[in-house]
Amino acid sequence: MPQPLNYLKETASQTAGPYVHIGLIPAMAGFDIFEKNFSNVLVTPNTKGERITLEGRVLDGTGTPLRDVLLEIWQANAAGRYNHPADRSAGALEQEFRGWGRAGSDFDSGLVSFETIKPGAIIDKAGRKCAPHVNVWIVARGINIGLNTRLYFSDEEAANAADPVLNLVEPPVRRKTLVATRSERAGKVVYAFTINLQGPEETVFFDV
Amino acid sequence: MNAQAPFAALQDPRLNRPEPFTPRDGGFFQRDRSIHPPAHAPGYKSSVLRSPRQALLSLENSISEITGPVFGQNDLGPLDNDLIRNYAKDGDPVGERIIVHGRVLDETGRGVPNTLVEFWQANAGGRYRHKKDTYLAPIDPNFGGCGRALTDDTGYYYFRTVKPGPYPWRNYVNSWRPAHIHFSVFGSGFAQRLITQMYFEGDPLIPVCPILTTIPDKDALDRLVAPLDLNASTPFDSLAYRFDIVLRGQRSTYFENRSEGN
């Protein structure tokens, strides 16, 4: 009889429920409690890179926007480096840019938005260049385990075409579900995205 | 022995992995989906329209997943882990005073240090301080219902609160949630991100809760139930419950300052 492996098992996920705001963005629940809050603004005045707004919705199987959803994003800085000790790539680290933010959707419109910068291209473990992207994590009432997806940028066509992760998506017609569309509004760059939880346009979600 | 030898091995061109990445650059254990609730769990009705129906695309961990946000004590305030005091206006909240404590571990049994744990809950009457909660139980003027803590070097966390009450909800007409506290945990990489709930030992609503029973594995369900921990209680003050949280295991990450492994 060999020795037992004795690994532990991951704690099971549970839904964040309809009141996720209380713990993670209490101002949206209607009260103020923490001295310091996390938010959907990732930039400071000193952050390097092109200022962008990411704005979108998460739609359910009827095409209706979720109005109680919470999104978190995690991204590299403009030099393509994540602010984390496991990223030892060559791009300059910016202490002031954590690269992480969270936002709840508007209770009326379902709109979710982030103020951030466009990340740089990332070099992966095999030395391949990966198209600029933002990692997205989605929780809400009715979502039993957080959903992982990514946002790529519509003005990065050549980089997207060569991206090793986008190229894993089959059939290729589904790749567009991960691409946010660039436009300008009142002089600001806005990338619009739609995340479909179900249906013919269902967004590609990852088992990461 | 040449002190550079371990580095030379890691730069073996046959591995086709240029610096700074190495063969030991982490990556999390594959998630065992059989212990998690499926996305589509019709007994929990809200999941029906909100569950993806396509297969998830399996992604080998890249630098985007093994990294994640880093938090420090500067992100927290001094009362953030004391739910009895952090919203008190003119007295203490109503309810049984409890301590909740435990460790955040990974699947290898190692403590996950300096990671952010956030928690939120209903008050002792089962009502949330949220503009969308209209349950008939009263709001407690001295209870906000949220807090957060950073684990220490060994992965240990603790906070003080009052025991939340059970409450009814609109799933089946007579669905009731067992008393529970919501937990959000980060870990050291974004792929470890987890939201779960802690339940209390002995609660008779546990076996009939449509949300809790989305978990297909009986042992996985039991691991969400915190036992009473009389040894950690404060005499004549607070009972204690122990809740350990396990995040995904990680293959060893190579750090220049710990090239012998970790």
Coordinates of C-alpha atoms in Angstrom, one line a residue:
Chain A
M1 CA 0.0 0.0 0.0
P2 CA 1.6 3.3 -1.0
Q3 CA 1.6 6.3 1.2
P4 CA -1.6 8.4 0.9
L5 CA -1.1 11.7 -1.0
N6 CA -3.0 13.8 1.7
Y7 CA -3.8 16.8 -0.4
L8 CA -6.6 18.9 0.9
K9 CA -9.7 19.7 -1.2
E10 CA -10.6 23.2 -2.3
T11 CA -13.4 24.8 -0.4
A12 CA -16.6 24.6 -2.5
S13 CA -17.9 27.8 -4.1
Q14 CA -21.2 29.4 -3.2
T15 CA -23.1 32.2 -4.9
A16 CA -22.3 35.7 -3.9
G17 CA -26.0 36.3 -3.5
P18 CA -28.0 39.5 -4.3
Y19 CA -26.3 41.5 -1.4
V20 CA -22.7 41.0 -2.4
H21 CA -22.3 44.8 -2.3
I22 CA -22.6 44.9 1.5
G23 CA -19.2 43.2 1.9
L24 CA -17.3 44.3 -1.2
I25 CA -18.7 47.7 -2.2
P26 CA -20.8 48.8 0.8
A27 CA -21.4 52.3 -0.6
M28 CA -23.6 50.7 -3.2
A29 CA -25.6 48.9 -0.5
G30 CA -26.4 52.3 0.9
F31 CA -24.0 52.8 3.7
D32 CA -20.5 53.9 4.5
I33 CA -18.4 51.8 6.9
F34 CA -14.7 51.5 5.8
E35 CA -12.2 54.3 5.9
K36 CA -10.7 52.9 2.7
N37 CA -12.7 51.5 -0.1
F38 CA -11.9 49.5 -3.3
S39 CA -13.4 50.9 -6.5
N40 CA -13.7 50.8 -10.2
V41 CA -11.0 53.4 -10.7
L42 CA -7.6 51.8 -11.2
V43 CA -5.7 54.9 -12.3
T44 CA -4.0 57.6 -10.3
P45 CA -2.8 60.9 -11.9
N46 CA 0.7 59.4 -12.2
T47 CA -0.3 56.1 -13.9
K48 CA 1.4 55.7 -17.3
G49 CA -0.6 54.7 -20.3
E50 CA -3.6 55.5 -22.4
R51 CA -6.7 56.3 -20.2
I52 CA -9.7 54.2 -21.2
T53 CA -13.1 53.5 -19.9
L54 CA -14.4 49.9 -20.0
E55 CA -18.1 49.9 -20.1
G56 CA -20.5 47.1 -20.5
R57 CA -23.3 44.8 -19.4
V58 CA -23.8 41.2 -18.4
L59 CA -26.9 39.7 -20.0
D60 CA -28.9 36.7 -18.8
G61 CA -30.6 34.1 -21.0
T62 CA -33.4 36.4 -21.9
G63 CA -31.0 39.2 -23.0
T64 CA -31.8 41.2 -19.9
P65 CA -29.0 43.0 -18.1
L66 CA -28.1 41.7 -14.7
R67 CA -28.5 44.7 -12.3
D68 CA -26.9 43.0 -9.3
V69 CA -23.7 41.7 -10.8
L70 CA -20.2 42.3 -9.5
L71 CA -17.1 42.3 -11.8
E72 CA -13.5 42.4 -10.9
I73 CA -10.7 43.1 -13.4
W74 CA -7.0 42.2 -13.2
Q75 CA -4.6 43.5 -15.7
A76 CA -1.0 44.4 -16.5
N77 CA 0.3 47.9 -16.7
A78 CA 1.0 49.8 -19.9
A79 CA 4.4 48.1 -20.1
G80 CA 2.8 44.6 -20.0
R81 CA 3.8 43.8 -16.4
Y82 CA 1.5 42.6 -13.6
N83 CA 2.1 44.2 -10.2
H84 CA 2.8 40.8 -8.5
P85 CA 6.0 39.1 -7.4
A86 CA 5.5 36.2 -9.8
D87 CA 5.8 38.4 -12.8
R88 CA 9.5 39.1 -13.4
S89 CA 9.2 40.1 -17.0
A90 CA 11.2 43.0 -18.4
G91 CA 8.5 45.8 -18.4
A92 CA 8.8 48.5 -15.8
L93 CA 6.8 47.9 -12.6
E94 CA 4.6 50.8 -11.4
Q95 CA 4.0 50.7 -7.7
E96 CA 1.1 53.1 -8.0
F97 CA -0.8 50.9 -10.4
R98 CA -2.2 47.8 -8.6
G99 CA -4.0 46.6 -11.8
W100 CA -7.1 45.5 -10.0
G101 CA -10.5 46.9 -9.5
R102 CA -14.1 46.0 -8.8
A103 CA -17.4 47.4 -9.8
G104 CA -21.1 46.6 -9.3
S105 CA -23.6 47.2 -12.1
D106 CA -25.9 50.1 -11.8
F107 CA -29.2 49.0 -10.1
D108 CA -31.3 50.6 -12.9
S109 CA -29.4 50.2 -16.1
G110 CA -27.1 47.3 -15.4
L111 CA -24.1 49.2 -16.7
V112 CA -20.7 48.3 -15.3
S113 CA -17.7 50.6 -15.9
F114 CA -14.0 50.8 -15.0
E115 CA -11.6 53.7 -15.4
T116 CA -8.2 52.2 -16.2
I117 CA -5.4 52.2 -18.8
K118 CA -4.9 50.0 -21.8
P119 CA -2.6 47.2 -20.8
G120 CA 0.5 46.4 -22.8
A121 CA 1.2 43.2 -24.6
I122 CA 2.4 40.3 -22.3
I123 CA 5.1 37.8 -23.0
D124 CA 3.9 34.3 -22.0
K125 CA 5.9 31.4 -20.6
A126 CA 6.8 30.1 -24.0
G127 CA 8.1 33.6 -25.0
R128 CA 5.1 34.3 -27.2
K129 CA 3.6 37.7 -27.4
C130 CA 0.0 37.8 -26.1
A131 CA -2.4 40.5 -27.2
P132 CA -3.3 43.2 -24.6
H133 CA -6.1 41.9 -22.5
V134 CA -8.0 42.4 -19.2
N135 CA -8.9 39.4 -17.0
V136 CA -12.5 39.5 -15.8
W137 CA -14.2 37.6 -12.9
I138 CA -18.0 37.7 -12.5
V139 CA -20.1 36.9 -9.5
A140 CA -23.8 37.5 -8.8
R141 CA -26.9 35.9 -7.4
G142 CA -27.5 32.7 -9.4
I143 CA -23.9 32.3 -10.4
N144 CA -22.7 29.3 -8.4
I145 CA -19.0 29.7 -9.1
G146 CA -17.3 32.8 -10.3
L147 CA -16.9 33.0 -14.1
N148 CA -13.5 33.8 -15.7
T149 CA -13.3 35.5 -19.0
R150 CA -11.1 38.1 -20.8
L151 CA -11.5 41.3 -22.7
Y152 CA -9.4 42.0 -25.7
F153 CA -9.4 45.3 -27.7
S154 CA -11.0 45.9 -31.1
D155 CA -8.1 48.1 -32.3
E156 CA -5.6 45.3 -31.8
E157 CA -6.6 43.2 -34.8
A158 CA -3.1 41.9 -35.7
A159 CA -2.2 41.1 -32.1
N160 CA -5.6 39.4 -31.5
A161 CA -5.1 37.3 -34.6
A162 CA -1.8 36.0 -33.2
D163 CA -2.9 35.6 -29.6
P164 CA -2.4 32.1 -28.3
V165 CA -5.5 32.1 -26.1
L166 CA -7.9 33.6 -28.6
N167 CA -6.6 31.0 -31.1
L168 CA -7.8 28.2 -28.7
V169 CA -11.4 29.3 -29.1
E170 CA -13.4 27.0 -31.4
P171 CA -15.3 27.7 -33.5
P172 CA -13.5 30.9 -34.4
V173 CA -16.8 32.8 -34.6
R174 CA -16.9 32.8 -30.8
R175 CA -13.7 34.8 -30.5
K176 CA -15.5 38.0 -31.1
T177 CA -17.4 37.5 -27.8
L178 CA -14.1 38.5 -26.0
V179 CA -13.4 41.7 -27.9
A180 CA -14.4 45.1 -26.6
T181 CA -15.3 47.8 -29.2
R182 CA -13.4 51.0 -29.2
S183 CA -15.1 54.4 -29.7
E184 CA -14.7 57.9 -28.5
R185 CA -17.2 59.8 -26.4
A186 CA -16.7 63.4 -25.4
G187 CA -12.9 63.1 -26.0
K188 CA -12.7 59.9 -23.9
V189 CA -11.8 56.5 -25.2
V190 CA -14.5 54.0 -24.3
Y191 CA -14.4 50.2 -24.9
A192 CA -17.8 48.7 -24.9
F193 CA -18.4 45.1 -24.0
T194 CA -21.3 42.7 -23.6
I195 CA -21.0 39.5 -21.7
N196 CA -23.8 37.0 -22.6
L197 CA -24.3 34.3 -20.0
Q198 CA -26.3 32.1 -22.4
G199 CA -27.6 32.0 -25.9
P200 CA -26.2 32.0 -29.4
E201 CA -23.8 34.8 -28.5
E202 CA -22.7 33.2 -25.3
T203 CA -19.4 34.6 -24.1
V204 CA -16.4 32.3 -23.9
F205 CA -15.7 31.5 -20.3
F206 CA -12.5 29.8 -19.1
D207 CA -11.6 27.0 -16.8
V208 CA -8.4 28.6 -15.7
Chain B
M1 CA 30.0 23.3 -6.3
N2 CA 29.4 26.2 -8.6
A3 CA 26.8 28.5 -7.0
Q4 CA 25.4 29.2 -10.4
A5 CA 24.6 25.6 -11.1
P6 CA 20.9 25.7 -10.2
F7 CA 20.4 28.7 -12.4
A8 CA 22.3 27.1 -15.3
A9 CA 19.9 24.1 -15.1
L10 CA 16.9 26.4 -15.3
Q11 CA 18.3 28.1 -18.3
D12 CA 18.7 24.8 -20.2
P13 CA 17.9 25.9 -23.8
R14 CA 16.2 22.5 -24.4
L15 CA 13.4 23.8 -22.2
N16 CA 12.7 26.5 -24.7
R17 CA 11.8 28.9 -21.9
P18 CA 13.8 32.1 -21.8
E19 CA 14.3 33.9 -18.5
P20 CA 12.7 35.2 -16.5
F21 CA 10.3 32.2 -16.6
T22 CA 11.4 28.9 -15.3
P23 CA 10.2 25.3 -15.2
R24 CA 9.0 25.9 -11.6
D25 CA 7.0 29.0 -12.3
G26 CA 3.9 28.0 -10.4
G27 CA 0.5 27.3 -12.0
F28 CA -2.4 26.1 -9.9
F29 CA -3.7 22.6 -9.5
Q30 CA -6.6 21.9 -11.8
R31 CA -9.9 22.8 -10.2
D32 CA -11.9 19.8 -9.2
R33 CA -15.3 20.8 -10.5
S34 CA -17.0 17.8 -9.0
I35 CA -16.9 19.4 -5.5
H36 CA -18.3 22.7 -6.7
P37 CA -21.9 23.5 -7.6
P38 CA -22.7 23.1 -11.3
A39 CA -23.5 26.4 -13.0
H40 CA -27.0 25.2 -13.9
A41 CA -28.7 23.9 -10.7
P42 CA -32.5 24.2 -11.2
G43 CA -33.3 23.8 -7.5
Y44 CA -31.7 27.2 -7.1
K45 CA -33.9 29.0 -9.5
S46 CA -31.8 32.1 -10.1
S47 CA -29.2 29.9 -11.7
V48 CA -31.4 28.8 -14.6
L49 CA -31.0 32.0 -16.7
R50 CA -27.6 32.9 -15.4
S51 CA -25.6 29.8 -16.1
P52 CA -23.4 29.4 -19.2
R53 CA -24.4 26.3 -21.3
Q54 CA -21.3 26.0 -23.4
A55 CA -18.3 24.0 -22.0
L56 CA -15.7 26.2 -20.3
L57 CA -12.5 26.5 -22.3
S58 CA -9.7 24.9 -20.5
L59 CA -6.8 27.3 -20.2
E60 CA -3.3 26.4 -19.0
N61 CA -2.4 28.9 -16.3
S62 CA -0.5 31.8 -17.8
I63 CA 1.1 34.8 -16.0
S64 CA -2.4 36.4 -16.2
E65 CA -3.8 33.7 -13.8
I66 CA -0.9 33.0 -11.5
T67 CA -0.6 36.7 -10.6
G68 CA -3.2 38.6 -8.7
P69 CA -3.7 41.8 -6.6
V70 CA -1.6 42.2 -3.6
F71 CA -3.1 43.9 -0.5
G72 CA -1.5 45.2 2.7
Q73 CA -2.5 46.6 6.1
N74 CA -2.6 50.0 4.5
D75 CA -5.8 48.9 2.7
L76 CA -7.6 48.2 6.0
G77 CA -8.8 50.3 8.9
P78 CA -8.2 49.4 12.5
L79 CA -11.8 48.2 13.2
D80 CA -12.3 46.4 9.9
N81 CA -12.3 43.0 11.5
D82 CA -14.6 43.9 14.4
L83 CA -18.2 43.9 13.2
I84 CA -19.4 44.6 16.8
R85 CA -17.7 48.0 16.8
N86 CA -17.2 49.0 13.2
Y87 CA -20.7 50.4 12.7
A88 CA -21.8 50.9 16.4
K89 CA -23.6 54.2 16.9
D90 CA -24.9 54.2 20.4
G91 CA -24.3 50.7 21.7
D92 CA -23.5 47.1 20.8
P93 CA -25.4 45.2 18.1
V94 CA -28.1 42.8 19.2
G95 CA -27.3 39.1 19.1
E96 CA -25.0 36.3 20.3
R97 CA -21.5 37.6 20.2
I98 CA -19.2 35.3 18.3
I99 CA -15.6 35.0 17.2
V100 CA -14.9 33.4 13.8
H101 CA -11.4 32.3 13.1
G102 CA -9.4 29.9 11.0
R103 CA -6.7 29.5 8.4
V104 CA -6.6 30.1 4.7
L105 CA -4.7 27.1 3.4
D106 CA -4.0 25.8 -0.1
E107 CA -4.5 22.2 -1.2
T108 CA -0.9 21.3 -0.1
G109 CA -1.8 22.3 3.4
R110 CA 0.4 25.5 3.4
G111 CA -1.0 28.6 5.0
V112 CA -1.7 31.4 2.5
P113 CA -0.1 34.5 4.1
N114 CA -1.0 38.2 3.8
T115 CA -4.1 37.6 1.7
L116 CA -7.4 39.5 1.9
V117 CA -10.5 37.9 3.4
E118 CA -13.7 39.8 3.2
F119 CA -17.0 38.8 4.9
W120 CA -20.6 40.0 5.0
Q121 CA -23.8 38.8 6.7
A122 CA -27.3 39.6 7.9
N123 CA -27.9 40.8 11.4
A124 CA -29.2 38.7 14.3
G125 CA -32.7 39.0 13.0
G126 CA -31.8 37.9 9.5
R127 CA -31.9 41.3 7.8
Y128 CA -29.2 42.7 5.6
R129 CA -28.3 46.4 5.7
H130 CA -29.0 46.7 2.0
K131 CA -31.5 48.9 0.2
K132 CA -32.8 45.9 -1.7
D133 CA -33.6 43.8 1.4
T134 CA -37.2 44.4 2.6
Y135 CA -37.5 41.4 5.0
L136 CA -39.7 42.3 8.0
A137 CA -37.0 41.9 10.6
P138 CA -35.7 45.2 11.8
I139 CA -32.4 46.8 10.8
D140 CA -30.0 47.0 13.7
P141 CA -28.8 50.6 14.0
N142 CA -25.5 49.4 15.5
F143 CA -24.7 46.7 12.9
G144 CA -23.3 47.2 9.4
G145 CA -22.7 43.5 8.6
C146 CA -19.3 43.6 6.8
G147 CA -15.7 43.4 7.6
R148 CA -12.3 42.2 6.3
A149 CA -9.0 41.0 7.5
L150 CA -5.6 40.1 6.2
T151 CA -4.2 36.7 7.0
D152 CA -0.9 36.6 9.0
D153 CA 2.3 34.8 8.0
T154 CA 0.7 31.4 8.7
G155 CA -2.6 32.1 6.9
Y156 CA -4.5 32.8 10.1
Y157 CA -7.4 35.2 10.3
Y158 CA -10.1 36.1 12.8
F159 CA -12.9 38.5 13.4
R160 CA -15.6 39.3 15.9
T161 CA -19.3 39.7 15.1
V162 CA -22.8 38.6 16.1
K163 CA -24.4 35.4 14.9
P164 CA -26.5 36.1 11.8
G165 CA -30.2 35.0 11.8
P166 CA -31.8 32.7 9.3
Y167 CA -34.3 34.3 6.8
P168 CA -36.8 33.4 4.2
W169 CA -36.3 34.0 0.5
R170 CA -38.2 33.7 -2.8
N171 CA -37.1 30.4 -4.3
Y172 CA -39.7 27.9 -3.2
V173 CA -42.5 29.7 -1.2
N174 CA -41.1 28.3 2.0
S175 CA -37.4 28.4 1.4
W176 CA -35.2 29.6 4.3
R177 CA -31.6 30.2 4.4
P178 CA -29.6 28.7 7.2
A179 CA -27.6 31.2 9.2
H180 CA -24.5 32.0 7.2
I181 CA -21.6 34.4 6.6
H182 CA -20.4 35.2 3.1
F183 CA -16.7 35.0 2.5
S184 CA -14.6 36.4 -0.3
V185 CA -10.9 35.2 -0.5
F186 CA -8.1 36.2 -2.9
G187 CA -5.1 33.9 -2.5
S188 CA -1.8 34.6 -4.2
G189 CA -3.0 34.4 -7.8
F190 CA -6.3 35.5 -9.5
A191 CA -7.1 31.9 -10.4
Q192 CA -7.6 31.2 -6.6
R193 CA -10.3 33.8 -6.3
L194 CA -13.2 32.3 -4.4
I195 CA -16.5 33.3 -2.9
T196 CA -18.2 31.0 -0.5
Q197 CA -20.4 30.9 2.6
M198 CA -19.8 29.6 6.1
Y199 CA -22.6 27.8 8.0
F200 CA -23.0 26.9 11.6
E201 CA -22.7 23.5 13.2
G202 CA -26.1 22.0 14.2
D203 CA -28.3 24.3 12.0
P204 CA -31.4 22.3 11.0
L205 CA -31.9 24.3 7.9
I206 CA -28.6 23.1 6.3
P207 CA -30.0 20.0 4.7
V208 CA -33.0 21.8 3.1
C209 CA -31.3 24.9 1.7
P210 CA -31.6 25.1 -2.1
I211 CA -28.4 27.0 -2.3
L212 CA -26.3 24.9 0.0
T213 CA -27.5 21.7 -1.7
T214 CA -26.3 22.9 -5.1
I215 CA -23.0 21.3 -3.9
P216 CA -23.1 17.7 -5.2
D217 CA -20.4 16.3 -2.8
K218 CA -21.5 15.6 0.8
D219 CA -17.9 16.0 2.2
A220 CA -17.5 19.3 0.3
L221 CA -20.8 20.5 1.8
D222 CA -19.7 19.5 5.3
R223 CA -16.5 21.5 4.9
L224 CA -18.6 24.7 4.8
V225 CA -20.0 24.0 8.2
A226 CA -18.0 25.6 11.0
P227 CA -17.8 23.7 14.3
L228 CA -18.3 25.4 17.6
D229 CA -14.8 25.9 19.0
L230 CA -15.2 26.2 22.8
N231 CA -11.4 26.5 23.3
A232 CA -11.3 29.7 21.3
S233 CA -14.3 31.3 23.0
T234 CA -13.9 34.1 25.4
P235 CA -15.5 33.2 28.8
F236 CA -18.5 35.4 29.7
D237 CA -18.2 37.2 26.4
S238 CA -18.2 35.3 23.0
L239 CA -18.5 31.8 21.6
A240 CA -16.2 30.9 18.8
Y241 CA -16.5 29.0 15.5
R242 CA -13.6 27.7 13.5
F243 CA -13.7 28.0 9.7
D244 CA -10.7 26.9 7.6
I245 CA -10.8 27.8 3.9
V246 CA -8.8 25.9 1.3
L247 CA -7.7 27.5 -2.0
R248 CA -6.3 25.8 -5.0
G249 CA -2.8 24.3 -4.6
Q250 CA 0.1 25.8 -6.4
R251 CA 3.1 24.2 -8.0
S252 CA 6.2 25.6 -6.5
T253 CA 7.0 29.1 -7.7
Y254 CA 10.6 30.0 -8.4
F255 CA 11.9 33.0 -6.6
E256 CA 15.4 34.3 -7.0
N257 CA 15.8 34.7 -3.2
R258 CA 14.6 31.1 -2.5
S259 CA 16.2 29.1 -5.3
E260 CA 16.3 26.0 -3.2
G261 CA 12.5 25.8 -3.3
N262 CA 9.8 26.7 -0.9

